[in-house]
Amino acid sequence: AFTDVEAEAQRADISVDLGDFFEFTDAELHFYIQEVDAGFSGPGLTALTDTETYGGSLTLPIGEKFSLRAKLDTRVQDQGVE
């Protein structure tokens, strides 16, 4: 357990409907970044070392019944294996 540790976590998410900017597509773009300090502990999230996670996804409708989705997530962790 972590004791006497001051640690925090931050997360930012952004979602954009590309159809709001371009008439020819209804694609959606999602991006997030999350930073967690070493020693942070919260519901569903614990970090022994400083950790930064970021990623996103692109959803591209194909016709009326199908869509294509690409997703990427990356984690950078202090003292982690590269």
mmCIF file with all atom_site columns, C-alpha atoms in Angstrom:
data_model
loop_
_atom_site.group_PDB
_atom_site.id
_atom_site.type_symbol
_atom_site.label_atom_id
_atom_site.label_alt_id
_atom_site.label_comp_id
_atom_site.label_asym_id
_atom_site.label_entity_id
_atom_site.label_seq_id
_atom_site.pdbx_PDB_ins_code
_atom_site.Cartn_x
_atom_site.Cartn_y
_atom_site.Cartn_z
_atom_site.occupancy
_atom_site.B_iso_or_equiv
_atom_site.pdbx_formal_charge
_atom_site.auth_seq_id
_atom_site.auth_comp_id
_atom_site.auth_asym_id
_atom_site.auth_atom_id
_atom_site.pdbx_PDB_model_num
ATOM 1  C CA . ALA A 1 1  ? 0.000   0.000  0.000   1.00 0.00 ? 1  ALA A CA 1
ATOM 2  C CA . PHE A 1 2  ? 1.043   3.591  -0.538  1.00 0.00 ? 2  PHE A CA 1
ATOM 3  C CA . THR A 1 3  ? 1.447   5.740  2.557   1.00 0.00 ? 3  THR A CA 1
ATOM 4  C CA . ASP A 1 4  ? 2.408   9.382  2.932   1.00 0.00 ? 4  ASP A CA 1
ATOM 5  C CA . VAL A 1 5  ? 2.519   9.889  -0.832  1.00 0.00 ? 5  VAL A CA 1
ATOM 6  C CA . GLU A 1 6  ? 1.269   12.990 -2.589  1.00 0.00 ? 6  GLU A CA 1
ATOM 7  C CA . ALA A 1 7  ? 0.382   11.968 -6.129  1.00 0.00 ? 7  ALA A CA 1
ATOM 8  C CA . GLU A 1 8  ? -2.231  13.037 -8.618  1.00 0.00 ? 8  GLU A CA 1
ATOM 9  C CA . ALA A 1 9  ? -3.590  12.097 -12.002 1.00 0.00 ? 9  ALA A CA 1
ATOM 10 C CA . GLN A 1 10 ? -4.955  14.165 -14.880 1.00 0.00 ? 10 GLN A CA 1
ATOM 11 C CA . ARG A 1 11 ? -6.839  13.167 -18.004 1.00 0.00 ? 11 ARG A CA 1
ATOM 12 C CA . ALA A 1 12 ? -8.050  15.131 -21.005 1.00 0.00 ? 12 ALA A CA 1
ATOM 13 C CA . ASP A 1 13 ? -10.325 13.830 -23.756 1.00 0.00 ? 13 ASP A CA 1
ATOM 14 C CA . ILE A 1 14 ? -11.423 15.437 -26.992 1.00 0.00 ? 14 ILE A CA 1
ATOM 15 C CA . SER A 1 15 ? -13.868 14.168 -29.590 1.00 0.00 ? 15 SER A CA 1
ATOM 16 C CA . VAL A 1 16 ? -14.519 15.763 -32.962 1.00 0.00 ? 16 VAL A CA 1
ATOM 17 C CA . ASP A 1 17 ? -17.195 14.937 -35.495 1.00 0.00 ? 17 ASP A CA 1
ATOM 18 C CA . LEU A 1 18 ? -15.388 15.707 -38.751 1.00 0.00 ? 18 LEU A CA 1
ATOM 19 C CA . GLY A 1 19 ? -18.770 16.099 -40.427 1.00 0.00 ? 19 GLY A CA 1
ATOM 20 C CA . ASP A 1 20 ? -19.049 19.447 -38.617 1.00 0.00 ? 20 ASP A CA 1
ATOM 21 C CA . PHE A 1 21 ? -16.089 20.709 -40.651 1.00 0.00 ? 21 PHE A CA 1
ATOM 22 C CA . PHE A 1 22 ? -16.216 18.707 -43.881 1.00 0.00 ? 22 PHE A CA 1
ATOM 23 C CA . GLU A 1 23 ? -19.390 18.063 -45.821 1.00 0.00 ? 23 GLU A CA 1
ATOM 24 C CA . PHE A 1 24 ? -18.119 14.867 -47.461 1.00 0.00 ? 24 PHE A CA 1
ATOM 25 C CA . THR A 1 25 ? -17.607 12.761 -44.295 1.00 0.00 ? 25 THR A CA 1
ATOM 26 C CA . ASP A 1 26 ? -19.230 11.685 -41.033 1.00 0.00 ? 26 ASP A CA 1
ATOM 27 C CA . ALA A 1 27 ? -15.963 10.411 -39.558 1.00 0.00 ? 27 ALA A CA 1
ATOM 28 C CA . GLU A 1 28 ? -15.290 10.836 -35.837 1.00 0.00 ? 28 GLU A CA 1
ATOM 29 C CA . LEU A 1 29 ? -11.903 11.472 -34.238 1.00 0.00 ? 29 LEU A CA 1
ATOM 30 C CA . HIS A 1 30 ? -11.243 10.835 -30.536 1.00 0.00 ? 30 HIS A CA 1
ATOM 31 C CA . PHE A 1 31 ? -8.020  11.632 -28.639 1.00 0.00 ? 31 PHE A CA 1
ATOM 32 C CA . TYR A 1 32 ? -6.989  11.377 -24.991 1.00 0.00 ? 32 TYR A CA 1
ATOM 33 C CA . ILE A 1 33 ? -3.957  11.906 -22.778 1.00 0.00 ? 33 ILE A CA 1
ATOM 34 C CA . GLN A 1 34 ? -3.557  10.769 -19.182 1.00 0.00 ? 34 GLN A CA 1
ATOM 35 C CA . GLU A 1 35 ? -0.720  11.473 -16.739 1.00 0.00 ? 35 GLU A CA 1
ATOM 36 C CA . VAL A 1 36 ? -0.417  9.604  -13.447 1.00 0.00 ? 36 VAL A CA 1
ATOM 37 C CA . ASP A 1 37 ? 2.163   10.332 -10.747 1.00 0.00 ? 37 ASP A CA 1
ATOM 38 C CA . ALA A 1 38 ? 4.084   7.567  -9.016  1.00 0.00 ? 38 ALA A CA 1
ATOM 39 C CA . GLY A 1 39 ? 2.206   6.410  -5.939  1.00 0.00 ? 39 GLY A CA 1
ATOM 40 C CA . PHE A 1 40 ? -1.244  7.425  -7.207  1.00 0.00 ? 40 PHE A CA 1
ATOM 41 C CA . SER A 1 41 ? -4.060  5.114  -6.204  1.00 0.00 ? 41 SER A CA 1
ATOM 42 C CA . GLY A 1 42 ? -7.696  5.549  -7.126  1.00 0.00 ? 42 GLY A CA 1
ATOM 43 C CA . PRO A 1 43 ? -10.647 3.421  -8.251  1.00 0.00 ? 43 PRO A CA 1
ATOM 44 C CA . GLY A 1 44 ? -9.374  1.323  -11.151 1.00 0.00 ? 44 GLY A CA 1
ATOM 45 C CA . LEU A 1 45 ? -6.020  3.126  -11.390 1.00 0.00 ? 45 LEU A CA 1
ATOM 46 C CA . THR A 1 46 ? -2.759  2.580  -9.504  1.00 0.00 ? 46 THR A CA 1
ATOM 47 C CA . ALA A 1 47 ? 0.738   3.609  -10.576 1.00 0.00 ? 47 ALA A CA 1
ATOM 48 C CA . LEU A 1 48 ? 4.027   2.548  -9.017  1.00 0.00 ? 48 LEU A CA 1
ATOM 49 C CA . THR A 1 49 ? 5.985   4.902  -11.321 1.00 0.00 ? 49 THR A CA 1
ATOM 50 C CA . ASP A 1 50 ? 5.155   8.055  -13.304 1.00 0.00 ? 50 ASP A CA 1
ATOM 51 C CA . THR A 1 51 ? 3.039   7.007  -16.267 1.00 0.00 ? 51 THR A CA 1
ATOM 52 C CA . GLU A 1 52 ? 1.771   8.820  -19.357 1.00 0.00 ? 52 GLU A CA 1
ATOM 53 C CA . THR A 1 53 ? -0.816  7.200  -21.586 1.00 0.00 ? 53 THR A CA 1
ATOM 54 C CA . TYR A 1 54 ? -2.190  8.682  -24.787 1.00 0.00 ? 54 TYR A CA 1
ATOM 55 C CA . GLY A 1 55 ? -4.041  7.528  -27.842 1.00 0.00 ? 55 GLY A CA 1
ATOM 56 C CA . GLY A 1 56 ? -7.038  7.923  -30.002 1.00 0.00 ? 56 GLY A CA 1
ATOM 57 C CA . SER A 1 57 ? -9.337  6.423  -32.535 1.00 0.00 ? 57 SER A CA 1
ATOM 58 C CA . LEU A 1 58 ? -10.816 7.236  -35.922 1.00 0.00 ? 58 LEU A CA 1
ATOM 59 C CA . THR A 1 59 ? -14.203 5.907  -36.948 1.00 0.00 ? 59 THR A CA 1
ATOM 60 C CA . LEU A 1 60 ? -15.040 6.127  -40.648 1.00 0.00 ? 60 LEU A CA 1
ATOM 61 C CA . PRO A 1 61 ? -18.546 5.176  -41.801 1.00 0.00 ? 61 PRO A CA 1
ATOM 62 C CA . ILE A 1 62 ? -18.675 3.037  -44.953 1.00 0.00 ? 62 ILE A CA 1
ATOM 63 C CA . GLY A 1 63 ? -22.132 3.154  -46.418 1.00 0.00 ? 63 GLY A CA 1
ATOM 64 C CA . GLU A 1 64 ? -25.132 2.969  -44.105 1.00 0.00 ? 64 GLU A CA 1
ATOM 65 C CA . LYS A 1 65 ? -24.400 -0.339 -42.324 1.00 0.00 ? 65 LYS A CA 1
ATOM 66 C CA . PHE A 1 66 ? -20.635 -0.557 -41.916 1.00 0.00 ? 66 PHE A CA 1
ATOM 67 C CA . SER A 1 67 ? -17.805 1.465  -40.449 1.00 0.00 ? 67 SER A CA 1
ATOM 68 C CA . LEU A 1 68 ? -14.049 1.162  -40.179 1.00 0.00 ? 68 LEU A CA 1
ATOM 69 C CA . ARG A 1 69 ? -12.338 1.921  -36.872 1.00 0.00 ? 69 ARG A CA 1
ATOM 70 C CA . ALA A 1 70 ? -8.641  2.404  -36.203 1.00 0.00 ? 70 ALA A CA 1
ATOM 71 C CA . LYS A 1 71 ? -7.336  2.720  -32.649 1.00 0.00 ? 71 LYS A CA 1
ATOM 72 C CA . LEU A 1 72 ? -3.921  3.493  -31.146 1.00 0.00 ? 72 LEU A CA 1
ATOM 73 C CA . ASP A 1 73 ? -2.863  3.546  -27.483 1.00 0.00 ? 73 ASP A CA 1
ATOM 74 C CA . THR A 1 74 ? 0.640   4.237  -26.150 1.00 0.00 ? 74 THR A CA 1
ATOM 75 C CA . ARG A 1 75 ? 2.000   4.039  -22.603 1.00 0.00 ? 75 ARG A CA 1
ATOM 76 C CA . VAL A 1 76 ? 5.262   5.587  -21.437 1.00 0.00 ? 76 VAL A CA 1
ATOM 77 C CA . GLN A 1 77 ? 6.287   4.507  -17.951 1.00 0.00 ? 77 GLN A CA 1
ATOM 78 C CA . ASP A 1 78 ? 9.337   5.586  -15.932 1.00 0.00 ? 78 ASP A CA 1
ATOM 79 C CA . GLN A 1 79 ? 11.686  2.647  -15.470 1.00 0.00 ? 79 GLN A CA 1
ATOM 80 C CA . GLY A 1 80 ? 9.631   0.705  -18.033 1.00 0.00 ? 80 GLY A CA 1
ATOM 81 C CA . VAL A 1 81 ? 10.948  -1.518 -20.800 1.00 0.00 ? 81 VAL A CA 1
ATOM 82 C CA . GLU A 1 82 ? 11.154  0.148  -24.214 1.00 0.00 ? 82 GLU A CA 1
#
